[in-house]
Amino acid sequence: MKLISKISIVISIIGICIAISIQYNLFEGYQNATGKTRALYGIKHLMQLDYVIIGITSFILSIISVFKKEKIKTIILTLSLSILSVLILVLELWKILQ
Protein backbone atom coordinates (compact mmCIF):
# COMPACT_ATOMS: atom_id res chain seq x y z
CA MET A 1 0.00 0.00 0.00
CA LYS A 2 1.45 3.32 -1.06
CA LEU A 3 1.47 6.58 0.84
CA ILE A 4 -1.43 8.13 -1.06
CA SER A 5 -3.71 5.22 -0.20
CA LYS A 6 -2.71 5.31 3.45
CA ILE A 7 -3.41 9.03 3.65
CA SER A 8 -6.75 8.54 1.91
CA ILE A 9 -7.75 5.79 4.36
CA VAL A 10 -6.77 7.88 7.39
CA ILE A 11 -8.64 10.93 6.09
CA SER A 12 -11.71 8.79 5.34
CA ILE A 13 -11.73 7.27 8.82
CA ILE A 14 -11.39 10.71 10.39
CA GLY A 15 -14.25 11.92 8.18
CA ILE A 16 -16.43 8.97 9.15
CA CYS A 17 -15.79 9.58 12.86
CA ILE A 18 -16.63 13.27 12.50
CA ALA A 19 -19.76 12.45 10.49
CA ILE A 20 -21.01 9.95 13.06
CA SER A 21 -20.37 12.45 15.84
CA ILE A 22 -22.28 15.17 13.98
CA GLN A 23 -25.19 12.85 13.22
CA TYR A 24 -25.38 11.79 16.86
CA ASN A 25 -25.31 15.40 18.08
CA LEU A 26 -28.07 16.33 15.65
CA PHE A 27 -30.13 13.38 16.87
CA GLU A 28 -29.70 14.33 20.52
CA GLY A 29 -30.55 17.96 19.82
CA TYR A 30 -33.60 17.00 17.79
CA GLN A 31 -34.88 14.78 20.59
CA ASN A 32 -34.65 17.68 23.05
CA ALA A 33 -36.13 20.27 20.67
CA THR A 34 -39.78 21.24 20.40
CA GLY A 35 -41.98 22.97 17.84
CA LYS A 36 -40.24 25.66 15.83
CA THR A 37 -36.80 24.43 16.77
CA ARG A 38 -37.53 21.06 15.16
CA ALA A 39 -38.72 22.84 12.04
CA LEU A 40 -35.37 24.61 11.72
CA TYR A 41 -33.22 21.52 12.14
CA GLY A 42 -32.75 21.26 8.39
CA ILE A 43 -30.81 24.52 8.50
CA LYS A 44 -28.65 23.19 11.33
CA HIS A 45 -27.93 20.13 9.18
CA LEU A 46 -26.88 22.34 6.27
CA MET A 47 -24.38 24.12 8.52
CA GLN A 48 -22.63 20.79 9.13
CA LEU A 49 -22.07 20.08 5.43
CA ASP A 50 -18.76 21.96 5.47
CA TYR A 51 -17.18 18.72 6.68
CA VAL A 52 -17.93 17.08 3.32
CA ILE A 53 -14.63 18.57 2.18
CA ILE A 54 -12.85 15.89 4.22
CA GLY A 55 -14.57 13.11 2.27
CA ILE A 56 -14.04 14.87 -1.04
CA THR A 57 -10.32 15.23 -0.30
CA SER A 58 -10.14 11.53 0.43
CA PHE A 59 -12.03 10.77 -2.78
CA ILE A 60 -9.59 12.87 -4.81
CA LEU A 61 -6.67 11.01 -3.25
CA SER A 62 -8.40 7.74 -4.15
CA ILE A 63 -8.71 8.85 -7.76
CA ILE A 64 -5.01 9.77 -7.76
CA SER A 65 -4.20 6.27 -6.51
CA VAL A 66 -6.07 4.87 -9.54
CA PHE A 67 -3.70 6.76 -11.82
CA LYS A 68 -0.72 5.58 -9.78
CA LYS A 69 -1.85 2.02 -10.61
CA GLU A 70 -2.12 0.71 -7.09
CA LYS A 71 -3.74 -2.60 -6.19
CA ILE A 72 -7.41 -2.86 -7.07
CA LYS A 73 -8.38 -3.95 -3.54
CA THR A 74 -6.74 -0.87 -2.08
CA ILE A 75 -8.45 1.37 -4.61
CA ILE A 76 -11.84 -0.15 -3.86
CA LEU A 77 -11.25 0.26 -0.12
CA THR A 78 -10.22 3.89 -0.38
CA LEU A 79 -13.05 4.77 -2.76
CA SER A 80 -15.69 3.07 -0.63
CA LEU A 81 -14.46 4.68 2.59
CA SER A 82 -14.41 8.13 1.02
CA ILE A 83 -17.89 7.71 -0.43
CA LEU A 84 -19.16 6.41 2.92
CA SER A 85 -17.65 9.41 4.66
CA VAL A 86 -19.55 11.79 2.38
CA LEU A 87 -22.81 9.83 2.47
CA ILE A 88 -22.96 9.69 6.26
CA LEU A 89 -22.78 13.48 6.34
CA VAL A 90 -25.14 14.19 3.46
CA LEU A 91 -27.87 11.74 4.39
CA GLU A 92 -29.99 12.74 7.36
CA LEU A 93 -29.45 9.57 9.36
CA TRP A 94 -30.51 11.23 12.59
CA LYS A 95 -34.07 11.36 11.23
CA ILE A 96 -34.06 7.60 10.80
CA LEU A 97 -33.06 7.06 14.44
CA GLN A 98 -36.11 8.80 15.87
XYZ file of N, CA and C in Angstrom:
294
model
N 0.844 -1.165 0.000
C 0.000 0.000 0.000
C 0.899 1.241 0.000
N 0.624 2.131 -0.925
C 1.448 3.324 -1.062
C 0.953 4.431 -0.140
N 1.743 5.476 -0.077
C 1.475 6.576 0.843
C 0.144 7.268 0.555
N -0.194 7.447 -0.709
C -1.435 8.131 -1.063
C -2.635 7.355 -0.543
N -2.616 6.038 -0.683
C -3.714 5.215 -0.202
C -3.827 5.267 1.316
N -2.695 5.240 1.987
C -2.705 5.313 3.451
C -3.288 6.639 3.927
N -2.887 7.711 3.286
C -3.411 9.028 3.649
C -4.907 9.091 3.386
N -5.336 8.548 2.258
C -6.753 8.535 1.914
C -7.565 7.742 2.938
N -7.055 6.606 3.372
C -7.755 5.791 4.359
C -7.848 6.525 5.691
N -6.764 7.144 6.109
C -6.773 7.876 7.386
C -7.748 9.051 7.332
N -7.719 9.799 6.239
C -8.638 10.934 6.093
C -10.078 10.447 6.070
N -10.352 9.339 5.394
C -11.708 8.793 5.344
C -12.192 8.366 6.722
N -11.335 7.716 7.480
C -11.726 7.268 8.820
C -11.979 8.471 9.726
N -11.155 9.491 9.614
C -11.392 10.711 10.385
C -12.723 11.344 9.975
N -12.983 11.379 8.675
C -14.251 11.921 8.177
C -15.452 11.128 8.650
N -15.338 9.802 8.681
C -16.435 8.967 9.153
C -16.685 9.207 10.638
N -15.629 9.308 11.424
C -15.789 9.578 12.860
C -16.453 10.927 13.102
N -16.025 11.936 12.372
C -16.633 13.266 12.501
C -18.095 13.231 12.077
N -18.386 12.534 10.987
C -19.762 12.454 10.490
C -20.674 11.744 11.483
N -20.202 10.670 12.072
C -21.009 9.948 13.059
C -21.251 10.832 14.280
N -20.232 11.546 14.702
C -20.373 12.452 15.837
C -21.395 13.549 15.551
N -21.337 14.127 14.363
C -22.281 15.174 13.976
C -23.695 14.621 13.922
N -23.862 13.454 13.314
C -25.195 12.853 13.223
C -25.764 12.564 14.611
N -24.920 12.087 15.510
C -25.378 11.791 16.861
C -25.774 13.067 17.604
N -24.984 14.121 17.447
C -25.311 15.395 18.085
C -26.604 15.987 17.538
N -26.814 15.862 16.234
C -28.067 16.326 15.646
C -29.248 15.530 16.185
N -29.069 14.228 16.337
C -30.131 13.381 16.865
C -30.482 13.768 18.301
N -29.459 13.951 19.132
C -29.704 14.331 20.522
C -30.393 15.693 20.605
N -29.939 16.637 19.832
C -30.546 17.963 19.823
C -31.977 17.935 19.332
N -32.244 17.112 18.338
C -33.597 17.004 17.792
C -34.541 16.376 18.809
N -34.053 15.420 19.566
C -34.880 14.785 20.588
C -35.268 15.783 21.674
N -34.393 16.711 21.997
C -34.649 17.682 23.055
C -35.396 18.917 22.557
N -35.505 19.087 21.255
C -36.126 20.274 20.673
C -37.648 20.111 20.600
N -38.318 21.251 20.548
C -39.777 21.243 20.399
C -40.177 22.255 19.337
N -41.313 22.024 18.738
C -41.978 22.967 17.844
C -41.128 23.589 16.762
N -40.952 24.904 16.867
C -40.245 25.663 15.831
C -38.784 25.245 15.711
N -38.197 24.855 16.809
C -36.801 24.433 16.768
C -36.644 23.184 15.905
N -37.583 22.260 16.004
C -37.531 21.062 15.160
C -37.690 21.425 13.695
N -38.506 22.420 13.424
C -38.717 22.837 12.036
C -37.448 23.422 11.420
N -36.584 23.984 12.225
C -35.371 24.611 11.725
C -34.161 23.689 11.748
N -34.362 22.428 12.054
C -33.222 21.519 12.135
C -32.594 21.222 10.773
N -33.332 21.414 9.718
C -32.749 21.260 8.386
C -31.649 22.268 8.135
N -31.837 23.482 8.648
C -30.813 24.519 8.504
C -29.581 24.152 9.311
N -29.789 23.609 10.499
C -28.655 23.194 11.327
C -27.871 22.078 10.629
N -28.593 21.193 9.932
C -27.927 20.126 9.184
C -27.104 20.701 8.036
N -27.617 21.718 7.378
C -26.881 22.344 6.273
C -25.587 22.993 6.755
N -25.588 23.481 7.983
C -24.383 24.121 8.520
C -23.273 23.098 8.747
N -23.623 21.840 8.883
C -22.635 20.793 9.130
C -22.019 20.247 7.844
N -22.542 20.635 6.705
C -22.069 20.084 5.434
C -20.683 20.588 5.023
N -20.127 21.507 5.776
C -18.762 21.962 5.471
C -17.756 20.823 5.617
N -18.092 19.839 6.431
C -17.185 18.721 6.681
C -17.144 17.726 5.520
N -17.960 17.943 4.504
C -17.935 17.084 3.316
C -16.593 17.227 2.599
N -15.925 18.331 2.810
C -14.626 18.575 2.180
C -13.629 17.488 2.571
N -13.749 16.969 3.778
C -12.853 15.890 4.224
C -13.041 14.662 3.338
N -14.289 14.271 3.109
C -14.571 13.115 2.266
C -14.187 13.342 0.820
N -14.396 14.556 0.337
C -14.038 14.871 -1.043
C -12.523 14.822 -1.233
N -11.786 15.307 -0.239
C -10.322 15.231 -0.295
C -9.860 13.782 -0.368
N -10.475 12.947 0.451
C -10.137 11.528 0.434
C -10.493 10.894 -0.914
N -11.613 11.298 -1.484
C -12.028 10.774 -2.783
C -11.033 11.176 -3.869
N -10.574 12.405 -3.827
C -9.587 12.868 -4.811
C -8.287 12.078 -4.690
N -7.871 11.828 -3.448
C -6.674 11.009 -3.254
C -6.877 9.585 -3.766
N -8.097 9.074 -3.624
C -8.398 7.739 -4.147
C -8.296 7.710 -5.669
N -8.794 8.755 -6.303
C -8.709 8.845 -7.763
C -7.243 8.944 -8.193
N -6.444 9.676 -7.446
C -5.015 9.769 -7.759
C -4.361 8.392 -7.652
N -4.783 7.607 -6.655
C -4.203 6.267 -6.510
C -4.588 5.352 -7.675
N -5.701 5.630 -8.331
C -6.068 4.872 -9.539
C -5.039 5.145 -10.630
N -4.670 6.418 -10.791
C -3.703 6.764 -11.820
C -2.294 6.310 -11.474
N -2.023 6.103 -10.202
C -0.715 5.577 -9.784
C -0.652 4.058 -9.913
N -1.751 3.457 -10.355
C -1.853 2.016 -10.614
C -1.542 1.179 -9.369
N -2.260 1.494 -8.308
C -2.119 0.709 -7.094
C -3.000 -0.533 -7.190
N -2.951 -1.369 -6.174
C -3.738 -2.597 -6.190
C -5.225 -2.279 -6.202
N -5.975 -3.099 -6.907
C -7.407 -2.863 -7.075
C -8.150 -2.948 -5.738
N -7.723 -3.839 -4.843
C -8.380 -3.950 -3.535
C -8.188 -2.675 -2.723
N -7.017 -2.113 -2.789
C -6.739 -0.866 -2.076
C -7.559 0.280 -2.648
N -7.662 0.317 -3.958
C -8.452 1.368 -4.613
C -9.915 1.259 -4.223
N -10.443 0.049 -4.232
C -11.842 -0.154 -3.858
C -12.071 0.243 -2.401
N -11.137 -0.105 -1.531
C -11.253 0.257 -0.119
C -11.244 1.771 0.068
N -10.311 2.447 -0.558
C -10.221 3.894 -0.385
C -11.433 4.612 -0.983
N -11.876 4.153 -2.146
C -13.054 4.772 -2.759
C -14.308 4.553 -1.915
N -14.490 3.339 -1.422
C -15.689 3.066 -0.628
C -15.676 3.824 0.697
N -14.528 3.927 1.337
C -14.456 4.684 2.589
C -14.713 6.173 2.360
N -14.187 6.702 1.282
C -14.405 8.128 1.018
C -15.860 8.410 0.670
N -16.481 7.537 -0.093
C -17.895 7.709 -0.429
C -18.754 7.557 0.817
N -18.429 6.603 1.662
C -19.163 6.411 2.916
C -19.042 7.639 3.808
N -17.868 8.214 3.856
C -17.649 9.413 4.664
C -18.538 10.567 4.204
N -18.688 10.725 2.910
C -19.551 11.787 2.376
C -21.023 11.450 2.590
N -21.409 10.209 2.341
C -22.811 9.825 2.474
C -23.335 9.937 3.899
N -22.512 9.590 4.868
C -22.957 9.687 6.259
C -23.272 11.140 6.603
N -22.514 12.068 6.061
C -22.777 13.479 6.335
C -23.976 14.011 5.560
N -24.095 13.628 4.307
C -25.137 14.191 3.459
C -26.516 13.630 3.810
N -26.588 12.332 4.042
C -27.870 11.736 4.391
C -28.254 12.131 5.803
N -29.520 12.344 6.032
C -29.988 12.736 7.361
C -30.314 11.496 8.179
N -29.279 10.821 8.620
C -29.451 9.565 9.355
C -30.089 9.787 10.717
N -29.941 10.969 11.272
C -30.513 11.231 12.585
C -32.033 11.218 12.526
N -32.621 11.459 11.358
C -34.072 11.363 11.230
C -34.545 9.909 11.264
N -33.703 9.010 10.788
C -34.064 7.596 10.795
C -34.071 7.051 12.216
N -33.200 7.563 13.067
C -33.061 7.064 14.435
C -34.246 7.399 15.338
N -35.036 8.403 14.983
C -36.111 8.804 15.869
C -37.238 7.864 15.916
